[in-house]
Coordinates of C-alpha atoms in Angstrom, one line a residue:
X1 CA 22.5 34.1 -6.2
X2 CA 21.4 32.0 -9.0
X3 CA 18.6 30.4 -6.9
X4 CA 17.5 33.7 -5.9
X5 CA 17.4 35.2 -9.4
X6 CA 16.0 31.9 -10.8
X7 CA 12.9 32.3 -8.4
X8 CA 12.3 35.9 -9.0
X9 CA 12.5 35.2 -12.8
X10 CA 9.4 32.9 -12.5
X11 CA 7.5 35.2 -10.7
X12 CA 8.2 37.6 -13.7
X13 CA 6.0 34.9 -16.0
X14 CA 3.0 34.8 -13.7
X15 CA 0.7 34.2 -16.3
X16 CA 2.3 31.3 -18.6
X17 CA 3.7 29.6 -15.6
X18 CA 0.0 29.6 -13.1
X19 CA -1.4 27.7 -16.3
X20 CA 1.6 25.2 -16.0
X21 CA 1.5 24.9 -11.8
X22 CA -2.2 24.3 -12.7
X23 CA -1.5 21.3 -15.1
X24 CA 0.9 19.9 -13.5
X25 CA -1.3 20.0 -10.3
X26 CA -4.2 18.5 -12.1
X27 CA -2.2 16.0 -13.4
X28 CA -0.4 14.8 -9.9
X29 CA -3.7 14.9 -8.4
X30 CA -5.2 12.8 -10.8
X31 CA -2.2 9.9 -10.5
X32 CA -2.2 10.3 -6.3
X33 CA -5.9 9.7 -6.7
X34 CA -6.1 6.8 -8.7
X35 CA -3.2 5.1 -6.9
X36 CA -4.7 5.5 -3.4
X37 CA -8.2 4.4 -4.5
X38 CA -6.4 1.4 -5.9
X39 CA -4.7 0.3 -2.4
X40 CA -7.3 1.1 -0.3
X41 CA -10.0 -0.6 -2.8
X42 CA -8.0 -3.7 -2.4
X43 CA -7.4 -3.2 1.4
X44 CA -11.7 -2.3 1.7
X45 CA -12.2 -5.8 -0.3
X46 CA -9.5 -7.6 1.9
X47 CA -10.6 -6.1 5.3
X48 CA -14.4 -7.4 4.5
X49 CA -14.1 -11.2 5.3
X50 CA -11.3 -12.3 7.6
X51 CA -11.0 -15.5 9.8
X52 CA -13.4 -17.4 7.2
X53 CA -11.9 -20.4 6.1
X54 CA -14.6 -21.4 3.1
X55 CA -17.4 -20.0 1.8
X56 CA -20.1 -22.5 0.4
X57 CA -22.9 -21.8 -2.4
X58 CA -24.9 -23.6 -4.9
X59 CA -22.8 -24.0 -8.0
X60 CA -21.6 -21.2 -9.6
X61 CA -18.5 -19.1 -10.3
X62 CA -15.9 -18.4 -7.5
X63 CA -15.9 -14.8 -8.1
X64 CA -19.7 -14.6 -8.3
X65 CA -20.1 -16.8 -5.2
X66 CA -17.9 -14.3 -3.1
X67 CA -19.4 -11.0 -4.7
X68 CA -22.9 -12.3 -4.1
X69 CA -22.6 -13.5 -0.7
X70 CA -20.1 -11.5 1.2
X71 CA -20.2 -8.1 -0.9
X72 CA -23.6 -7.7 -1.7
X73 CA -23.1 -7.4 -5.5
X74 CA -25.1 -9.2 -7.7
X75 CA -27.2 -12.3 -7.0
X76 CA -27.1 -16.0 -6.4
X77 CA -28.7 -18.2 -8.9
X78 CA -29.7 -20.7 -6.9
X79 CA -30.0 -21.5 -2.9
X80 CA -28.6 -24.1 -0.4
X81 CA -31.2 -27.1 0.8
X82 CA -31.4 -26.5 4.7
X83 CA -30.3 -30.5 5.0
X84 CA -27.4 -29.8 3.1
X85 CA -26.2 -27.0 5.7
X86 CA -26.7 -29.3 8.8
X87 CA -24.7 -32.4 7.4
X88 CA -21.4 -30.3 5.8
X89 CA -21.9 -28.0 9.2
X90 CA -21.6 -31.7 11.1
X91 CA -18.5 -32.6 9.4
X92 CA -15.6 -33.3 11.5
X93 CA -13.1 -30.7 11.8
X94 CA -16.1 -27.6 11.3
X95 CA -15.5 -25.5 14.2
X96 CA -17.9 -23.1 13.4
X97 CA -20.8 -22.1 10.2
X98 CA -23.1 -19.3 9.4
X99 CA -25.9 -19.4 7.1
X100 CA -26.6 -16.7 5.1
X101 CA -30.1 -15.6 3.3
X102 CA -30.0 -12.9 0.7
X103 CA -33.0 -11.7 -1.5
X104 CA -35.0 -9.1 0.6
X105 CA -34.2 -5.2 1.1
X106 CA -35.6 -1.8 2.5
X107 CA -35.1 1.3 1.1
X108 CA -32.2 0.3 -1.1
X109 CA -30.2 -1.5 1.8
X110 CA -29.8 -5.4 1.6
X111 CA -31.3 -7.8 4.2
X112 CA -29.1 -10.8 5.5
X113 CA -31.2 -13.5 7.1
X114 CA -28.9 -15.4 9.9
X115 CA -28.7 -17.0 13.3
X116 CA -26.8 -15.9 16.4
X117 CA -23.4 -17.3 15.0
X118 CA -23.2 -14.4 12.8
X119 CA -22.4 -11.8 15.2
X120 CA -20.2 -14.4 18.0
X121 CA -18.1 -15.6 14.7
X122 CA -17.6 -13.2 11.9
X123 CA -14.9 -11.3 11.4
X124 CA -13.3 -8.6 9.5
X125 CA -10.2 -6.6 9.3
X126 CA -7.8 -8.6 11.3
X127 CA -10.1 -11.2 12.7
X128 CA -11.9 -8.1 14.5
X129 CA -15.3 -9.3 15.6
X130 CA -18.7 -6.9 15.7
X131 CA -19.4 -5.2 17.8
X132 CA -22.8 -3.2 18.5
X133 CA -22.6 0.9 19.1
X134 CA -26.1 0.3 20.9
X135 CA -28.8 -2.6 21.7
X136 CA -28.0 -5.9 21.6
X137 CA -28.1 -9.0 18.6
X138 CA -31.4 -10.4 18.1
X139 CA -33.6 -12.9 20.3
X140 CA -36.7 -13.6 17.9
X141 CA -38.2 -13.3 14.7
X142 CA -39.3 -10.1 15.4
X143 CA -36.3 -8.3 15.7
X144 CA -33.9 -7.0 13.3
X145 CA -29.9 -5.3 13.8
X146 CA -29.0 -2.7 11.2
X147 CA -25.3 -2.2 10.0
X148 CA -24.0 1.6 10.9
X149 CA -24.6 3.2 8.1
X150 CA -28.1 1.9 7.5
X151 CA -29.0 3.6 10.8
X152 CA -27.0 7.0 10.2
X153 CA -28.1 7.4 6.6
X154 CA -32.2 6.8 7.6
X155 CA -32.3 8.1 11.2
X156 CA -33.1 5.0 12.7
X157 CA -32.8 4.2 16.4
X158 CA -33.5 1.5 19.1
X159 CA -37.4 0.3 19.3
X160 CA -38.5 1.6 15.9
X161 CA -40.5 -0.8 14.0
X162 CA -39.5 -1.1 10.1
X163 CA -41.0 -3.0 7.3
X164 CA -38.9 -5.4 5.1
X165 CA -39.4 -5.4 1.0
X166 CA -38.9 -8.3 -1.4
X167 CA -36.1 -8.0 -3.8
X168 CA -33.3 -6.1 -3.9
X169 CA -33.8 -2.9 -5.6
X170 CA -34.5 0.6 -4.3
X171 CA -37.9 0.4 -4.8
X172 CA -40.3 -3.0 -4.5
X173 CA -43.9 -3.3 -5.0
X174 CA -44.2 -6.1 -2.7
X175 CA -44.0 -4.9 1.0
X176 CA -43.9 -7.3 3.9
X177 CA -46.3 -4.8 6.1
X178 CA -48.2 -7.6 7.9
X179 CA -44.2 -8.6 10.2
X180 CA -42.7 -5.5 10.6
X181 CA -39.9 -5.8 12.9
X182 CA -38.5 -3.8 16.3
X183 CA -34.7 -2.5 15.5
X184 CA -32.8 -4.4 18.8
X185 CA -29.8 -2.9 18.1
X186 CA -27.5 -0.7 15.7
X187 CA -23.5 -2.4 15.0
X188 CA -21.1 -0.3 15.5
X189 CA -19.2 1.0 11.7
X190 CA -16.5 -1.2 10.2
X191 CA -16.5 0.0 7.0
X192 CA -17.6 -3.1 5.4
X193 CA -21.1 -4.2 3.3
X194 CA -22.1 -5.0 6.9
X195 CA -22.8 -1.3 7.9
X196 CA -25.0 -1.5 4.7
X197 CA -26.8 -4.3 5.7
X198 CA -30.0 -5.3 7.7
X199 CA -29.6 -8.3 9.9
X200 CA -33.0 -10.5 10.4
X201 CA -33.1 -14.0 12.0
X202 CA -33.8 -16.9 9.4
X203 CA -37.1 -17.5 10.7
X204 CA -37.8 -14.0 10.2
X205 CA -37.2 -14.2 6.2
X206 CA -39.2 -17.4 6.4
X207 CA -42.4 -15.9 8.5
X208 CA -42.1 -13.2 5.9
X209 CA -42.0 -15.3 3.1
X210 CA -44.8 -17.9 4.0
X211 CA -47.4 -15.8 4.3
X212 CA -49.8 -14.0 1.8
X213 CA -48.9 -10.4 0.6
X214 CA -51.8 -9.5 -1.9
X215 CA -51.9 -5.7 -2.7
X216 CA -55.8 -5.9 -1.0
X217 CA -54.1 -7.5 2.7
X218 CA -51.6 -4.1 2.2
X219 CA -54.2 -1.9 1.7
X220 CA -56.3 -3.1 4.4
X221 CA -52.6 -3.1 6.5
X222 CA -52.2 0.5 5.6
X223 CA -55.7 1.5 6.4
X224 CA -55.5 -0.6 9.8
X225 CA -52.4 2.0 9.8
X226 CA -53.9 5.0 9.2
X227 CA -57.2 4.4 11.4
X228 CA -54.6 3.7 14.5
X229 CA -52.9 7.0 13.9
X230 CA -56.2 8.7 14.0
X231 CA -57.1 7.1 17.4
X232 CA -53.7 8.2 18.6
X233 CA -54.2 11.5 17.5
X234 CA -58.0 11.7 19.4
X235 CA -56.1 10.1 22.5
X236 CA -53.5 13.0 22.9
X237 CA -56.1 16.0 23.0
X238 CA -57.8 13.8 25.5
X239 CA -54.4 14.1 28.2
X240 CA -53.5 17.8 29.4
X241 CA -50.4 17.5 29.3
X242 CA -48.0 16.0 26.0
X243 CA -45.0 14.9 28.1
X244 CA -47.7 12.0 29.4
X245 CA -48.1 10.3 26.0
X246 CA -44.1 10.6 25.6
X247 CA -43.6 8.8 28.6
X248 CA -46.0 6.1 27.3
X249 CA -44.2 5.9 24.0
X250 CA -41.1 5.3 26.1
X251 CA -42.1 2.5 27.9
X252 CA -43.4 1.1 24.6
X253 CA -40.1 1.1 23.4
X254 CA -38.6 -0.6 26.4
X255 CA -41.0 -3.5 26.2
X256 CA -40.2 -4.1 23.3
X257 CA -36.5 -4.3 23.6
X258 CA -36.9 -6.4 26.7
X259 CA -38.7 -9.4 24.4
X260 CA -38.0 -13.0 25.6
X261 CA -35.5 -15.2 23.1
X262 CA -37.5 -17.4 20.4
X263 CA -36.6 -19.7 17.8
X264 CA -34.6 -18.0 15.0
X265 CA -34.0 -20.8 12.6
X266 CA -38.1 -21.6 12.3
X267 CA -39.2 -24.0 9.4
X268 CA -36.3 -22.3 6.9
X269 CA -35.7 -24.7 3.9
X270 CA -32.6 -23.1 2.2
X271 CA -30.5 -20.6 2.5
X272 CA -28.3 -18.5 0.0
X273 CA -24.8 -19.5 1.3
X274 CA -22.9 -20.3 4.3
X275 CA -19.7 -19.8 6.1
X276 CA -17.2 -22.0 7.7
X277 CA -14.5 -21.7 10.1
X278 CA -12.4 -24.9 11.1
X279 CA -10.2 -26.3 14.2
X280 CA -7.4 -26.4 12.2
X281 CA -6.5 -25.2 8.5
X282 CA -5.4 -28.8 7.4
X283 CA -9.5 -29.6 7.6
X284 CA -9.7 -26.6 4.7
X285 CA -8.7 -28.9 1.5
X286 CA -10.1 -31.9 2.6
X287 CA -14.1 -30.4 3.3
X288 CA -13.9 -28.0 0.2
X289 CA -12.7 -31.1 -2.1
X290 CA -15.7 -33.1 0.1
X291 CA -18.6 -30.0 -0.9
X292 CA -17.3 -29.7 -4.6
X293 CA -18.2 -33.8 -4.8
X294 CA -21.2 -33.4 -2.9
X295 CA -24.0 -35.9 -4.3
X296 CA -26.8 -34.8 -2.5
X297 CA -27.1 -31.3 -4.9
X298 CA -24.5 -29.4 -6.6
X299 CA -22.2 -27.0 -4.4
X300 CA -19.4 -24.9 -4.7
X301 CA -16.6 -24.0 -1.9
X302 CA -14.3 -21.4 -2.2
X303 CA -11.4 -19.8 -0.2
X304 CA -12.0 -15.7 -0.3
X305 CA -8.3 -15.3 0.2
X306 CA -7.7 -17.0 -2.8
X307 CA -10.6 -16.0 -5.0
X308 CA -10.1 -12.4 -4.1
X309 CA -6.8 -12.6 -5.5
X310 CA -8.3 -13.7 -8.5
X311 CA -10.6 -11.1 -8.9
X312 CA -7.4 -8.5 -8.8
X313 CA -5.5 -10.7 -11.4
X314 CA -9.0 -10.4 -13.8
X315 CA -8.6 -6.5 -12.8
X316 CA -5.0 -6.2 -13.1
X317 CA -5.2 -4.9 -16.7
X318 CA -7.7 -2.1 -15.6
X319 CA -5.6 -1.1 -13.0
X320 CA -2.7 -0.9 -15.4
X321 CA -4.7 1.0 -18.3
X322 CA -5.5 3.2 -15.4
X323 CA -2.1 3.9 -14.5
X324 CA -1.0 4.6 -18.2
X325 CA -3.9 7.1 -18.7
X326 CA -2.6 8.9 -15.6
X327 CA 1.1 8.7 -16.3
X328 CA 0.0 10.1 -20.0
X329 CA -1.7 12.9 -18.4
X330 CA 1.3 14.0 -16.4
X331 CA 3.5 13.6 -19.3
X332 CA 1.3 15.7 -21.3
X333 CA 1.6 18.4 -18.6
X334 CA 5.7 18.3 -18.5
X335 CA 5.6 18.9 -22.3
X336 CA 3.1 21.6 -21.9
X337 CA 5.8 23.0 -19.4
X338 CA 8.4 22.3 -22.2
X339 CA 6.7 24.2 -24.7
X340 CA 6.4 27.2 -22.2
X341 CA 9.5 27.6 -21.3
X342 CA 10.7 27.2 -25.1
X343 CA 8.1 29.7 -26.3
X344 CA 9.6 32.2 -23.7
X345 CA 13.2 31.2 -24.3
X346 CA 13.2 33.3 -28.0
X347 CA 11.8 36.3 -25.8
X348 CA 14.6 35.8 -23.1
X349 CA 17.5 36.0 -26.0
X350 CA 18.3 39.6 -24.8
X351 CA 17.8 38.8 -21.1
X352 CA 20.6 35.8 -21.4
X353 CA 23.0 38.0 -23.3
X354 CA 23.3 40.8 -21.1
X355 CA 23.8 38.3 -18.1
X356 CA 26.5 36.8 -20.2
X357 CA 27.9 40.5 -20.5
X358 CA 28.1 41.2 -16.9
X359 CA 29.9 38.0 -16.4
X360 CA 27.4 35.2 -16.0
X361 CA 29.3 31.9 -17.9
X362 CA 27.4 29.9 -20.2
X363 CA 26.9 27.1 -17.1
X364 CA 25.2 30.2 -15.0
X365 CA 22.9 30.4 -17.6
X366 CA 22.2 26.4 -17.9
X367 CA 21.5 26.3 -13.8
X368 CA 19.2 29.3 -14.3
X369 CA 16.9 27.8 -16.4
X370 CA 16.8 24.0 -15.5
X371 CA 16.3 26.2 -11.7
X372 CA 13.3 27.3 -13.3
X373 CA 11.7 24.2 -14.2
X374 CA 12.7 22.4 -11.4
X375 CA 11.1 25.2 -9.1
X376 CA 7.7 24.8 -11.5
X377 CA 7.8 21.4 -11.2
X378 CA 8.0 21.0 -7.2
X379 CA 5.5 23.8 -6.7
X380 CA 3.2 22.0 -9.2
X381 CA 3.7 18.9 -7.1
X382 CA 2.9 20.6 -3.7
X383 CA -0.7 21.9 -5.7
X384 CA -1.1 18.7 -6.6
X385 CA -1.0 16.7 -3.2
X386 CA -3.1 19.7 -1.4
X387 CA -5.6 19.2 -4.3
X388 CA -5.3 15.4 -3.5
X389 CA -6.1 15.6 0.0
X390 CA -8.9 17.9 -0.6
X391 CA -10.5 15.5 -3.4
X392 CA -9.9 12.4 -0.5
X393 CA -11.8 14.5 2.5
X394 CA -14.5 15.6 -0.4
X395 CA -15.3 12.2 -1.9
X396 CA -14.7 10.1 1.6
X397 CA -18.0 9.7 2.5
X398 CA -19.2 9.0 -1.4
X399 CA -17.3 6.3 -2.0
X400 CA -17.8 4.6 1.1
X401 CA -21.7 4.8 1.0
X402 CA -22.1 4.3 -2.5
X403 CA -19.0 1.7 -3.3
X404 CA -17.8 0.8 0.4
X405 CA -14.4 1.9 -0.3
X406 CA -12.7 3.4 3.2
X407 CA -9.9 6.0 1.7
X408 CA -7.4 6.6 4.4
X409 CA -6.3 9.9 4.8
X410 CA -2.8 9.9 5.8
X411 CA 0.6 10.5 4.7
X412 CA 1.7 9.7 1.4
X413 CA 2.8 6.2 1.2
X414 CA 6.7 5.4 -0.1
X415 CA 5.6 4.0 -3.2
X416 CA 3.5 7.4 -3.6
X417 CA 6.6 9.6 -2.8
X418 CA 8.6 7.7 -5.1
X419 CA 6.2 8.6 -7.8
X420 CA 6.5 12.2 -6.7
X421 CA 10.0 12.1 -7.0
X422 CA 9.5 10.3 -10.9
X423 CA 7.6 13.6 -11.7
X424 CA 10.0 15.9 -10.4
X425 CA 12.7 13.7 -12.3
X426 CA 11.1 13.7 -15.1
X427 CA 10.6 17.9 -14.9
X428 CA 14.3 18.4 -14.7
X429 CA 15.1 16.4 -17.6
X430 CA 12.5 18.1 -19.8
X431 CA 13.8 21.2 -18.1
X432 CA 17.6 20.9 -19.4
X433 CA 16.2 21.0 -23.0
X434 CA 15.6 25.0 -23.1
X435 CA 18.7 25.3 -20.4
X436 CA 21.0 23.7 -23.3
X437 CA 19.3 25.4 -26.0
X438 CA 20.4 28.5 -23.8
X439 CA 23.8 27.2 -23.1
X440 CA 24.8 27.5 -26.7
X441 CA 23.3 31.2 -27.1
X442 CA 26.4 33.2 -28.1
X443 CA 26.8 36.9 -26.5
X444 CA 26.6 38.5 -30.3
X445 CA 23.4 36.2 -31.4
X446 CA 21.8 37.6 -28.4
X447 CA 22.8 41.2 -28.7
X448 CA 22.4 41.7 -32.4
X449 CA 19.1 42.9 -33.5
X450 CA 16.8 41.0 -35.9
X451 CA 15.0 42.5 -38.6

């Protein structure tokens, strides 16, 4: 009965208790969000790189090494002398390496120069190797493999040529138009910087960068371009029928998917980095101590377990300021529902004393209103997680595009429930303030009449 009369007294305060369900929904949206970006940032970061044993660079900082090479953020001072790569490569123990060439983009998307090892040894996840949703890896310099996202986000598909740009912003004024390249095939999404990435054989980025790219051979390129489509466009009203140049364009694109294998290191003098896997982790120490004392130019090997931990220890104080801001925000809610239900307490004086009249006991009264908050606090709650999963299926796709974090949408997580059941705590406490106040409320201070 007290349950009952508790629940049908908080639908009598529609008005002051809506803007607390809507606080307190805010609030535990807020703290849900932040703590499952937080995991699944770390798991997105963790899941990028996995089987790798080092990870080699010119000399710089660990942390920059690793962003710059494997995540795609920022850029590497200086490169790796090709001669260098074969002899650490030739090391006993080195069961497999992967160079890696960074500096080129198109249309905002980074381009990794490579060799075949790339897609037969890395790994991400678990030690999950690529795989491609369609085509095949690349067999010459003028072929290229685009991560899944790069295809899905510019509507690229198997056969089309592309042109490559230098530098890495979204928009470069130098434009590679004289080796455009045929896409041989599209990766299949692992919601890593790979499906952001374009995938080009080392002698590809060397061809590229070799020749001559004045604004005059681009012009000529473009008007080359243009003249072309203007003969294509005379050649169509010359056939009777359209579906005859389609089948044309289809074969075009077969031959040049079926292109023989060529050379795909070419004349390449340095890379950016380079990965290692060994037959055995006790090789691990002794190589990296062997590249840090490397005499022939200065390099740098780190472990990305390792250094990723690092990078959360120099985050570790965000995360917790993070988590303080949250945890102020919910507070600030519970005391807004603290000061509603006190505010309505002095109106409810008469209400309590004529329940005490009909034989309600002062611990009736204390169980009605701490039923109250209790009830606005666990429906506050419930807003909040359905306004959580709403903000996760909402800002899924952003976050992975922009920032390459995966959220996972699924149940809440213990730790997550356990903060749940913090806030509800927390509600009752703050809750038994205006039921004590109401304990002590005598029958005659609530009937007699103020003035």
């Amino acid at each position: 009965m007290l349950i009952k009369l508790a629940w049908k007294s908080t639908l009598n305060r529609k008005a002051s208790v809506a803007l607390t369900l809507v606080t307190i929904a805010i609030s535990v949206m807020l703290l849900l969000s932040v703590e499952r970006v937080r995991q699944d940032a770390k798991s997105s970061f963790a899941n990028t790189i996995s089987g790798t044993d080092l990870i080699v660079g010119a000399r710089t900082g660990d942390i920059q090494l690793l962003l710059s090479s494997v995540f795609r953020i920022g850029h590497a001072n200086n490169a790796v002398q090709w001669q260098s790569y074969e002899y650490i490569k030739a090391q006993r123990g080195v069961a497999w390496s992967i160079p890696i060439s960074l500096g080129d983009s198109h249309k905002g998307f980074a381009v990794l120069g490579t060799d075949a090892s790339y897609f037969s040894h890395y790994q991400y996840a678990k030690k999950q190797h690529l795989t491609f949703a369609a085509g095949r890896p690349f067999h010459n310099s003028q072929e290229v493999v685009l991560g899944a996202m790069v295809a899905k986000k510019l509507g690229y598909q198997l056969g089309q040529k592309i042109v490559i740009s230098h530098g890495m912003g979204n928009t470069s004024f130098h434009h590679h138009d004289d080796n455009p390249l045929v896409i041989s095939g599209i990766l299949a999404a692992t919601g890593t910087p790979v499906d952001k990435t374009l995938h080009v054989p080392l002698s590809a980025i060397e061809s590229m960068h070799s020749s001559g790219h004045s604004k005059p051979s681009r012009m000529v390129a473009r008007k080359q371009d243009a003249t072309h489509h203007e003969h294509e466009h005379e050649h169509e009203h010359e056939h009777e029928h359209e579906h005859e140049h389609d089948s044309k364009n289809n074969s075009a694109l077969l031959h040049n998917l079926d292109s023989k294998p060529g050379d795909l290191i070419g004349s390449t003098t340095q890379i950016t980095a380079f990965l290692l896997g060994f037959e055995s982790p006790l090789y691990t120490l002794q190589v990296r101590r062997n590249i840090n004392q490397y005499k022939g130019e200065p390099l740098l090997a780190i472990m990305p377990g390792v250094t990723l931990r690092e990078l959360w220890e120099m985050l570790d104080i965000v995360e917790k300021i993070l988590l303080l801001i949250t945890l102020a925000v919910v507070l600030i809610s519970l005391l807004g529902m603290l000061t509603s239900l006190l505010a309505t307490l002095n109106q409810r004086r008469r209400e309590l004393a004529i329940l005490r009249s009909v034989g309600a006991r002062p611990w009736h009264i204390f169980t009605l209103l701490i039923s109250e908050a209790i009830f606005i606090t666990v429906l506050g709650c419930a807003f909040g997680v359905a306004l959580f999963y709403t903000l996760l299926i909402a800002a899924q796709s952003s976050l992975q595009s922009q920032f390459g974090v995966v959220l996972s949408i699924s149940a809440l997580s213990t730790y997550e429930l356990t903060l749940l059941s913090v806030i509800i705590g927390a509600g009752t406490l703050i809750g038994a303030i205006p039921a004590a106040r109401a304990y002590f409320y005598s029958l005659a201070d609530g009937m007699q009449i103020k003035t």
